[in-house]
């Protein structure tokens, strides 16, 4: 017999959106916020069942709905979730040119607060709140029933705690670096270096466009380049040159390594460790021109007294790109800021084009790829927005 779950009362004013599939619980929608690591029954103000889920504070809210059915949240429940997610990604597992992708995407796959990424036989699990972490043994035992072939598991603890950011959890340890493949491009990854591994998997379709010819014969500028993944993809796709710019000192050696594992020398590939806006001024002063400019900044960044946020400053990036954008040049404008809707993002970009008296037309738009499954009832889950524009000749 299943033990009695704690009850959490949802305000009647919020009840309907949860019954229609919205998964995230916010503090103001709950009458009695209890601190508990247990799974809970969410009920309405008349004590009628709404859903099963849990309370766990994270940056997005204070809890998640896991099921609108009155079923146990147990070993069988998690096995079903992982089996369904694995089946939906079967084409990725059969791919000959890619062996790294997301295999479980939180609320998109029905369990908010956790994700699992696949790196050439290894799994990286991210926990986003203390409650879901509390149940990690149950969850990972279920995961391994569905993925017995997994060589080893690492976990990333992305909530406030005294736990290490990264930890080896199960099986064999991965080599350092672990070489993975995406669109036939190789990437050096490190599964136990803090929260990051060396590559952001949600951009694999956009990097695939560079591999498939968007960068062919072109001079590519990659701003906020991190480990240079866009640059290497462009080089693999026939770019005549790439320039990678990032403020972090580690970006220099990390980017060199990514080129090296793909057999590229740095003869036509420059790497600058400097502030993005400083580089724009430098490039303009030197009269440099680029055929493709990739703008994929963090949602928020601080450099000394200067603060950058996508919501306020993305238009400045576009404005500073225009003087160094060649005729018929392409801008790949990207953000993962969930607080910036697509319409606002597009408006910021196009306003900067107008202010700079440069005519551009939208070539393509991209959202999260299929392995990053989203929840159609929860718009914020589809956080990635990529708009590709081309400059129109005068």
Tab-separated table of C-alpha atoms in Angstrom:
chain	number	residue	atom	x	y	z
A	1	UNK	CA	0.000	0.000	0.000
A	2	UNK	CA	1.340	3.419	-0.982
A	3	UNK	CA	2.096	5.686	1.968
A	4	UNK	CA	0.016	8.826	2.410
A	5	UNK	CA	1.624	11.746	0.613
A	6	UNK	CA	1.767	15.250	2.087
A	7	UNK	CA	-0.853	17.553	0.581
A	8	UNK	CA	-0.159	20.980	-0.863
A	9	UNK	CA	-3.091	23.268	-1.601
A	10	UNK	CA	-3.185	25.111	-4.909
A	11	UNK	CA	-5.186	28.314	-5.051
A	12	UNK	CA	-8.402	27.969	-7.052
A	13	UNK	CA	-7.314	30.878	-9.255
A	14	UNK	CA	-4.345	28.824	-10.513
A	15	UNK	CA	-5.950	25.387	-10.654
A	16	UNK	CA	-7.113	25.311	-14.278
A	17	UNK	CA	-3.755	26.039	-15.890
A	18	UNK	CA	-2.242	23.027	-14.133
A	19	UNK	CA	-5.135	20.806	-15.182
A	20	UNK	CA	-4.416	21.913	-18.764
A	21	UNK	CA	-0.779	20.811	-18.621
A	22	UNK	CA	1.250	23.732	-17.223
A	23	UNK	CA	3.945	22.026	-15.091
A	24	UNK	CA	5.685	24.718	-13.010
A	25	UNK	CA	4.431	25.674	-9.538
A	26	UNK	CA	5.148	29.202	-8.296
A	27	UNK	CA	5.102	30.348	-4.682
A	28	UNK	CA	2.163	32.727	-5.082
A	29	UNK	CA	-0.015	29.885	-6.446
A	30	UNK	CA	0.249	27.793	-3.276
A	31	UNK	CA	-1.613	28.367	0.010
A	32	UNK	CA	0.742	26.454	2.275
A	33	UNK	CA	4.353	26.059	1.212
A	34	UNK	CA	5.797	23.143	3.174
A	35	UNK	CA	9.449	22.204	3.303
A	36	UNK	CA	9.469	18.517	2.380
A	37	UNK	CA	11.570	16.132	0.319
A	38	UNK	CA	8.576	13.853	-0.234
A	39	UNK	CA	6.479	13.594	-3.350
A	40	UNK	CA	3.237	15.482	-2.706
A	41	UNK	CA	-0.420	15.516	-3.713
A	42	UNK	CA	-1.463	18.903	-5.061
A	43	UNK	CA	-5.099	19.527	-4.128
A	44	UNK	CA	-7.543	22.397	-4.589
A	45	UNK	CA	-9.090	24.468	-1.811
A	46	UNK	CA	-11.835	21.847	-1.379
A	47	UNK	CA	-9.183	19.121	-0.906
A	48	UNK	CA	-9.844	17.607	-4.343
A	49	UNK	CA	-6.900	15.952	-6.122
A	50	UNK	CA	-5.217	17.941	-8.910
A	51	UNK	CA	-1.847	16.277	-9.523
A	52	UNK	CA	1.193	14.443	-8.171
A	53	UNK	CA	4.496	16.267	-7.954
A	54	UNK	CA	6.957	17.841	-5.583
A	55	UNK	CA	8.128	21.098	-4.022
A	56	UNK	CA	11.728	22.018	-4.766
A	57	UNK	CA	12.935	25.582	-4.981
A	58	UNK	CA	14.948	26.574	-8.022
A	59	UNK	CA	15.397	29.691	-10.137
A	60	UNK	CA	12.172	29.060	-12.060
A	61	UNK	CA	9.732	28.388	-9.191
A	62	UNK	CA	9.082	26.197	-6.164
A	63	UNK	CA	7.933	22.903	-7.622
A	64	UNK	CA	6.837	20.714	-10.527
A	65	UNK	CA	3.808	18.683	-11.457
A	66	UNK	CA	4.782	15.152	-12.486
A	67	UNK	CA	1.408	13.525	-13.210
A	68	UNK	CA	-2.221	14.560	-13.481
A	69	UNK	CA	-3.097	10.943	-12.699
A	70	UNK	CA	-3.263	9.646	-9.138
A	71	UNK	CA	-0.421	7.139	-9.616
A	72	UNK	CA	2.576	6.311	-7.399
A	73	UNK	CA	5.768	8.253	-8.148
A	74	UNK	CA	7.954	5.166	-7.964
A	75	UNK	CA	10.439	2.970	-9.832
A	76	UNK	CA	7.816	2.026	-12.446
A	77	UNK	CA	6.844	5.684	-13.007
A	78	UNK	CA	10.413	6.735	-13.804
A	79	UNK	CA	11.115	3.681	-15.962
A	80	UNK	CA	8.101	4.591	-18.108
A	81	UNK	CA	9.315	8.175	-18.497
A	82	UNK	CA	12.833	7.113	-19.502
A	83	UNK	CA	11.576	4.415	-21.879
A	84	UNK	CA	9.321	6.870	-23.691
A	85	UNK	CA	12.104	9.454	-23.955
A	86	UNK	CA	14.536	6.842	-25.299
A	87	UNK	CA	12.056	5.637	-27.905
A	88	UNK	CA	11.429	9.195	-29.115
A	89	UNK	CA	15.173	9.678	-29.677
A	90	UNK	CA	15.804	6.370	-31.457
A	91	UNK	CA	16.987	8.078	-34.661
A	92	UNK	CA	19.744	9.849	-32.713
A	93	UNK	CA	21.065	6.554	-31.359
A	94	UNK	CA	21.283	5.174	-34.914
A	95	UNK	CA	23.089	8.243	-36.274
A	96	UNK	CA	26.472	7.645	-37.918
A	97	UNK	CA	27.653	11.239	-37.623
A	98	UNK	CA	26.548	12.258	-34.096
A	99	UNK	CA	27.107	10.517	-30.761
A	100	UNK	CA	26.229	13.292	-28.304
A	101	UNK	CA	22.753	14.707	-27.659
A	102	UNK	CA	20.133	15.172	-24.919
A	103	UNK	CA	18.282	12.015	-23.906
A	104	UNK	CA	15.985	13.494	-21.249
A	105	UNK	CA	14.861	17.112	-21.162
A	106	UNK	CA	13.210	17.887	-17.829
A	107	UNK	CA	9.628	19.120	-18.076
A	108	UNK	CA	9.587	18.365	-21.811
A	109	UNK	CA	9.856	14.671	-20.953
A	110	UNK	CA	7.647	14.961	-17.876
A	111	UNK	CA	10.066	15.433	-14.968
A	112	UNK	CA	10.889	19.059	-14.253
A	113	UNK	CA	14.107	19.734	-12.369
A	114	UNK	CA	16.479	17.322	-14.128
A	115	UNK	CA	18.074	16.695	-17.521
A	116	UNK	CA	20.277	13.932	-18.948
A	117	UNK	CA	22.803	14.343	-21.771
A	118	UNK	CA	24.507	11.531	-23.675
A	119	UNK	CA	28.204	11.773	-24.510
A	120	UNK	CA	29.432	8.829	-26.579
A	121	UNK	CA	28.340	6.168	-24.097
A	122	UNK	CA	28.411	8.284	-20.937
A	123	UNK	CA	25.535	10.157	-19.275
A	124	UNK	CA	25.619	13.571	-17.595
A	125	UNK	CA	22.691	14.221	-15.248
A	126	UNK	CA	21.897	17.755	-14.055
A	127	UNK	CA	19.876	18.288	-10.864
A	128	UNK	CA	18.228	21.711	-10.495
A	129	UNK	CA	16.804	21.537	-6.969
A	130	UNK	CA	17.462	19.727	-3.690
A	131	UNK	CA	14.231	17.689	-3.699
A	132	UNK	CA	14.786	15.930	-7.016
A	133	UNK	CA	18.397	15.373	-5.937
A	134	UNK	CA	17.121	13.732	-2.729
A	135	UNK	CA	15.446	11.070	-4.905
A	136	UNK	CA	18.391	10.605	-7.231
A	137	UNK	CA	19.115	6.980	-6.244
A	138	UNK	CA	15.567	5.901	-7.143
A	139	UNK	CA	15.681	7.915	-10.353
A	140	UNK	CA	19.107	6.679	-11.464
A	141	UNK	CA	18.279	3.048	-10.636
A	142	UNK	CA	15.286	3.440	-12.955
A	143	UNK	CA	17.447	5.157	-15.575
A	144	UNK	CA	19.931	2.275	-15.598
A	145	UNK	CA	17.133	-0.242	-16.119
A	146	UNK	CA	16.356	1.571	-19.368
A	147	UNK	CA	20.013	2.326	-20.245
A	148	UNK	CA	22.048	-0.707	-19.084
A	149	UNK	CA	24.563	0.102	-21.837
A	150	UNK	CA	25.673	3.353	-20.163
A	151	UNK	CA	29.418	3.182	-19.408
A	152	UNK	CA	29.457	5.819	-16.665
A	153	UNK	CA	27.388	8.633	-15.165
A	154	UNK	CA	28.380	12.112	-14.005
A	155	UNK	CA	26.085	14.475	-12.159
A	156	UNK	CA	25.933	18.281	-12.083
A	157	UNK	CA	24.423	19.866	-8.984
A	158	UNK	CA	22.926	23.145	-10.175
A	159	UNK	CA	21.277	24.303	-6.954
A	160	UNK	CA	22.546	26.059	-3.824
A	161	UNK	CA	24.262	23.514	-1.578
A	162	UNK	CA	27.607	22.443	-0.184
A	163	UNK	CA	27.811	19.700	-2.827
A	164	UNK	CA	30.479	19.840	-5.547
A	165	UNK	CA	29.312	21.272	-8.875
A	166	UNK	CA	30.309	18.045	-10.604
A	167	UNK	CA	30.685	14.475	-9.427
A	168	UNK	CA	31.338	10.997	-10.858
A	169	UNK	CA	28.284	8.961	-9.845
A	170	UNK	CA	28.414	5.536	-11.474
A	171	UNK	CA	30.456	3.171	-13.650
A	172	UNK	CA	33.722	3.894	-15.386
A	173	UNK	CA	35.264	7.334	-15.455
A	174	UNK	CA	35.470	8.966	-18.870
A	175	UNK	CA	38.840	9.734	-20.450
A	176	UNK	CA	39.896	13.399	-20.370
A	177	UNK	CA	39.192	14.626	-22.869
A	178	UNK	CA	36.338	12.443	-24.035
A	179	UNK	CA	36.095	12.897	-27.810
A	180	UNK	CA	32.517	13.096	-29.035
A	181	UNK	CA	31.116	13.575	-32.522
A	182	UNK	CA	28.431	15.959	-33.793
A	183	UNK	CA	27.665	16.357	-37.509
A	184	UNK	CA	30.970	14.484	-38.077
A	185	UNK	CA	32.862	17.248	-36.229
A	186	UNK	CA	34.853	16.048	-33.215
A	187	UNK	CA	34.759	17.863	-29.887
A	188	UNK	CA	36.957	17.443	-26.817
A	189	UNK	CA	34.703	17.295	-23.758
A	190	UNK	CA	35.426	17.090	-20.039
A	191	UNK	CA	32.591	15.530	-18.091
A	192	UNK	CA	33.843	16.400	-14.603
A	193	UNK	CA	34.964	20.047	-14.901
A	194	UNK	CA	32.263	22.001	-13.081
A	195	UNK	CA	28.892	22.570	-14.747
A	196	UNK	CA	30.266	22.876	-18.295
A	197	UNK	CA	31.566	20.094	-20.518
A	198	UNK	CA	32.982	22.110	-23.418
A	199	UNK	CA	29.999	22.124	-25.752
A	200	UNK	CA	26.387	23.352	-25.576
A	201	UNK	CA	24.355	20.562	-27.135
A	202	UNK	CA	21.235	22.649	-27.820
A	203	UNK	CA	23.005	24.369	-30.740
A	204	UNK	CA	23.775	21.233	-32.768
A	205	UNK	CA	21.330	22.067	-35.568
A	206	UNK	CA	22.726	25.584	-36.004
A	207	UNK	CA	26.309	24.287	-36.014
A	208	UNK	CA	25.078	21.723	-38.526
A	209	UNK	CA	24.097	24.561	-40.880
A	210	UNK	CA	27.685	25.845	-40.754
A	211	UNK	CA	28.991	22.354	-41.452
A	212	UNK	CA	26.564	21.881	-44.340
A	213	UNK	CA	27.653	24.914	-46.353
A	214	UNK	CA	26.464	28.152	-44.749
A	215	UNK	CA	30.114	29.006	-43.988
A	216	UNK	CA	31.655	27.684	-47.217
A	217	UNK	CA	34.424	30.019	-48.407
A	218	UNK	CA	33.433	32.670	-45.860
A	219	UNK	CA	35.217	34.716	-43.189
A	220	UNK	CA	33.517	33.825	-39.918
A	221	UNK	CA	33.517	35.815	-36.677
A	222	UNK	CA	32.375	33.906	-33.583
A	223	UNK	CA	31.626	36.181	-30.620
A	224	UNK	CA	31.300	34.817	-27.043
A	225	UNK	CA	33.008	31.789	-28.513
A	226	UNK	CA	33.556	29.723	-25.304
A	227	UNK	CA	35.470	26.682	-26.663
A	228	UNK	CA	35.048	27.672	-30.308
A	229	UNK	CA	32.405	25.099	-31.290
A	230	UNK	CA	30.808	27.363	-33.919
A	231	UNK	CA	34.265	28.209	-35.283
A	232	UNK	CA	35.304	24.575	-35.656
A	233	UNK	CA	31.958	23.710	-37.288
A	234	UNK	CA	32.503	26.592	-39.740
A	235	UNK	CA	36.048	25.411	-40.494
A	236	UNK	CA	34.744	21.884	-41.068
A	237	UNK	CA	32.165	23.367	-43.438
A	238	UNK	CA	34.810	25.083	-45.576
A	239	UNK	CA	35.140	28.570	-44.044
A	240	UNK	CA	38.131	30.430	-45.468
A	241	UNK	CA	38.958	31.793	-41.992
A	242	UNK	CA	37.494	31.993	-38.485
A	243	UNK	CA	37.995	34.428	-35.630
A	244	UNK	CA	36.920	33.420	-32.115
A	245	UNK	CA	36.457	36.039	-29.390
A	246	UNK	CA	35.787	35.389	-25.713
A	247	UNK	CA	36.734	37.186	-22.507
A	248	UNK	CA	37.510	34.017	-20.538
A	249	UNK	CA	41.212	33.133	-20.531
A	250	UNK	CA	40.440	29.416	-20.686
A	251	UNK	CA	38.845	29.945	-24.124
A	252	UNK	CA	42.269	30.203	-25.796
A	253	UNK	CA	43.546	26.716	-24.933
A	254	UNK	CA	40.078	25.155	-25.138
A	255	UNK	CA	39.542	26.515	-28.668
A	256	UNK	CA	43.018	25.466	-29.785
A	257	UNK	CA	42.209	21.956	-28.585
A	258	UNK	CA	38.956	21.788	-30.563
A	259	UNK	CA	40.749	22.729	-33.764
A	260	UNK	CA	43.546	20.257	-33.012
A	261	UNK	CA	41.257	17.231	-32.485
A	262	UNK	CA	39.821	17.904	-35.953
A	263	UNK	CA	43.252	18.148	-37.565
A	264	UNK	CA	43.149	21.910	-38.269
A	265	UNK	CA	46.174	24.146	-37.877
A	266	UNK	CA	45.580	27.704	-36.646
A	267	UNK	CA	46.989	29.316	-39.791
A	268	UNK	CA	43.589	30.670	-40.849
A	269	UNK	CA	41.938	30.599	-37.437
A	270	UNK	CA	42.483	33.414	-34.951
A	271	UNK	CA	41.575	33.343	-31.258
A	272	UNK	CA	41.274	36.529	-29.180
A	273	UNK	CA	40.831	36.688	-25.422
A	274	UNK	CA	39.132	40.039	-25.021
A	275	UNK	CA	35.834	41.802	-24.345
A	276	UNK	CA	33.376	41.502	-27.237
A	277	UNK	CA	32.684	45.233	-27.508
A	278	UNK	CA	36.419	45.984	-27.380
A	279	UNK	CA	36.898	43.588	-30.287
A	280	UNK	CA	34.163	45.310	-32.296
A	281	UNK	CA	36.031	48.629	-31.893
A	282	UNK	CA	39.334	46.968	-32.816
A	283	UNK	CA	37.894	45.305	-35.931
A	284	UNK	CA	36.243	48.515	-37.093
A	285	UNK	CA	39.476	50.476	-36.589
A	286	UNK	CA	41.417	47.860	-38.580
A	287	UNK	CA	38.819	47.826	-41.357
A	288	UNK	CA	38.123	44.108	-40.946
A	289	UNK	CA	35.148	42.573	-42.715
A	290	UNK	CA	33.330	39.290	-42.036
A	291	UNK	CA	30.883	37.289	-44.129
A	292	UNK	CA	29.299	35.476	-41.156
A	293	UNK	CA	29.010	36.826	-37.610
A	294	UNK	CA	27.781	34.522	-34.833
A	295	UNK	CA	26.311	36.289	-31.789
A	296	UNK	CA	25.475	33.830	-29.017
A	297	UNK	CA	26.002	35.649	-25.689
A	298	UNK	CA	25.147	34.456	-22.184
A	299	UNK	CA	21.809	35.774	-20.912
A	300	UNK	CA	23.669	37.891	-18.365
A	301	UNK	CA	27.365	38.750	-17.998
A	302	UNK	CA	29.483	41.131	-15.946
A	303	UNK	CA	32.913	42.485	-16.892
A	304	UNK	CA	34.211	44.792	-14.196
A	305	UNK	CA	31.653	47.590	-13.927
A	306	UNK	CA	30.057	46.721	-17.276
A	307	UNK	CA	26.924	44.595	-17.233
A	308	UNK	CA	25.425	42.859	-20.278
A	309	UNK	CA	21.944	41.357	-20.448
A	310	UNK	CA	20.238	40.025	-23.544
A	311	UNK	CA	16.961	41.714	-22.589
A	312	UNK	CA	18.575	45.177	-22.556
A	313	UNK	CA	21.727	45.025	-24.665
A	314	UNK	CA	21.342	42.536	-27.533
A	315	UNK	CA	20.556	45.357	-29.945
A	316	UNK	CA	23.988	46.857	-29.161
A	317	UNK	CA	25.635	43.661	-30.425
A	318	UNK	CA	23.783	43.953	-33.716
A	319	UNK	CA	24.625	47.663	-34.029
A	320	UNK	CA	28.336	47.009	-33.473
A	321	UNK	CA	28.322	44.101	-35.942
A	322	UNK	CA	26.966	46.095	-38.876
A	323	UNK	CA	30.107	48.179	-39.665
A	324	UNK	CA	32.188	44.993	-40.022
A	325	UNK	CA	29.568	42.915	-41.861
A	326	UNK	CA	30.496	42.390	-45.508
A	327	UNK	CA	28.078	42.821	-48.421
A	328	UNK	CA	25.556	39.960	-48.421
A	329	UNK	CA	26.969	39.075	-44.994
A	330	UNK	CA	25.070	36.837	-42.582
A	331	UNK	CA	24.342	37.403	-38.893
A	332	UNK	CA	23.437	34.397	-36.761
A	333	UNK	CA	21.614	35.989	-33.823
A	334	UNK	CA	21.040	33.612	-30.929
A	335	UNK	CA	19.866	33.690	-27.324
A	336	UNK	CA	18.904	31.163	-24.664
A	337	UNK	CA	17.220	33.824	-22.492
A	338	UNK	CA	13.829	32.360	-21.574
A	339	UNK	CA	12.669	35.777	-20.319
A	340	UNK	CA	12.981	37.273	-23.824
A	341	UNK	CA	10.087	36.193	-26.086
A	342	UNK	CA	10.806	35.598	-29.766
A	343	UNK	CA	8.820	38.666	-30.857
A	344	UNK	CA	10.813	40.950	-28.531
A	345	UNK	CA	14.110	39.390	-29.638
A	346	UNK	CA	13.286	39.878	-33.313
A	347	UNK	CA	12.134	43.454	-32.691
A	348	UNK	CA	15.425	44.354	-30.935
A	349	UNK	CA	17.453	42.970	-33.814
A	350	UNK	CA	15.463	44.598	-36.583
A	351	UNK	CA	15.352	47.933	-34.772
A	352	UNK	CA	19.174	47.940	-34.801
A	353	UNK	CA	19.196	47.170	-38.526
A	354	UNK	CA	16.902	50.135	-39.125
A	355	UNK	CA	18.945	52.461	-36.892
A	356	UNK	CA	22.099	51.439	-38.744
A	357	UNK	CA	20.345	51.970	-42.084
A	358	UNK	CA	21.229	48.431	-43.120
A	359	UNK	CA	18.661	46.297	-44.881
A	360	UNK	CA	18.618	42.624	-43.894
A	361	UNK	CA	16.124	39.859	-44.516
A	362	UNK	CA	15.402	36.835	-42.382
A	363	UNK	CA	16.814	33.661	-43.945
A	364	UNK	CA	16.030	31.075	-41.265
A	365	UNK	CA	14.822	30.683	-37.703
A	366	UNK	CA	15.633	27.851	-35.306
A	367	UNK	CA	14.316	26.694	-31.954
A	368	UNK	CA	15.426	23.843	-29.739
A	369	UNK	CA	16.196	20.646	-31.675
A	370	UNK	CA	13.987	17.576	-31.255
A	371	UNK	CA	16.184	15.936	-28.610
A	372	UNK	CA	15.517	18.990	-26.400
A	373	UNK	CA	11.835	18.084	-26.143
A	374	UNK	CA	9.642	20.937	-24.912
A	375	UNK	CA	6.284	21.173	-23.148
A	376	UNK	CA	3.742	22.866	-25.429
A	377	UNK	CA	1.815	24.127	-22.383
A	378	UNK	CA	4.913	25.811	-20.943
A	379	UNK	CA	6.281	28.349	-23.411
A	380	UNK	CA	9.468	29.024	-21.423
A	381	UNK	CA	10.645	25.452	-22.034
A	382	UNK	CA	11.372	26.376	-25.668
A	383	UNK	CA	13.994	28.920	-24.622
A	384	UNK	CA	16.371	28.866	-27.613
A	385	UNK	CA	15.821	31.448	-30.346
A	386	UNK	CA	18.137	31.657	-33.366
A	387	UNK	CA	17.434	34.088	-36.211
A	388	UNK	CA	19.686	34.066	-39.272
A	389	UNK	CA	19.682	37.285	-41.300
A	390	UNK	CA	21.418	38.243	-44.540
A	391	UNK	CA	22.449	41.745	-45.503
A	392	UNK	CA	20.775	42.941	-48.691
A	393	UNK	CA	23.064	44.604	-51.218
A	394	UNK	CA	22.485	48.306	-51.835
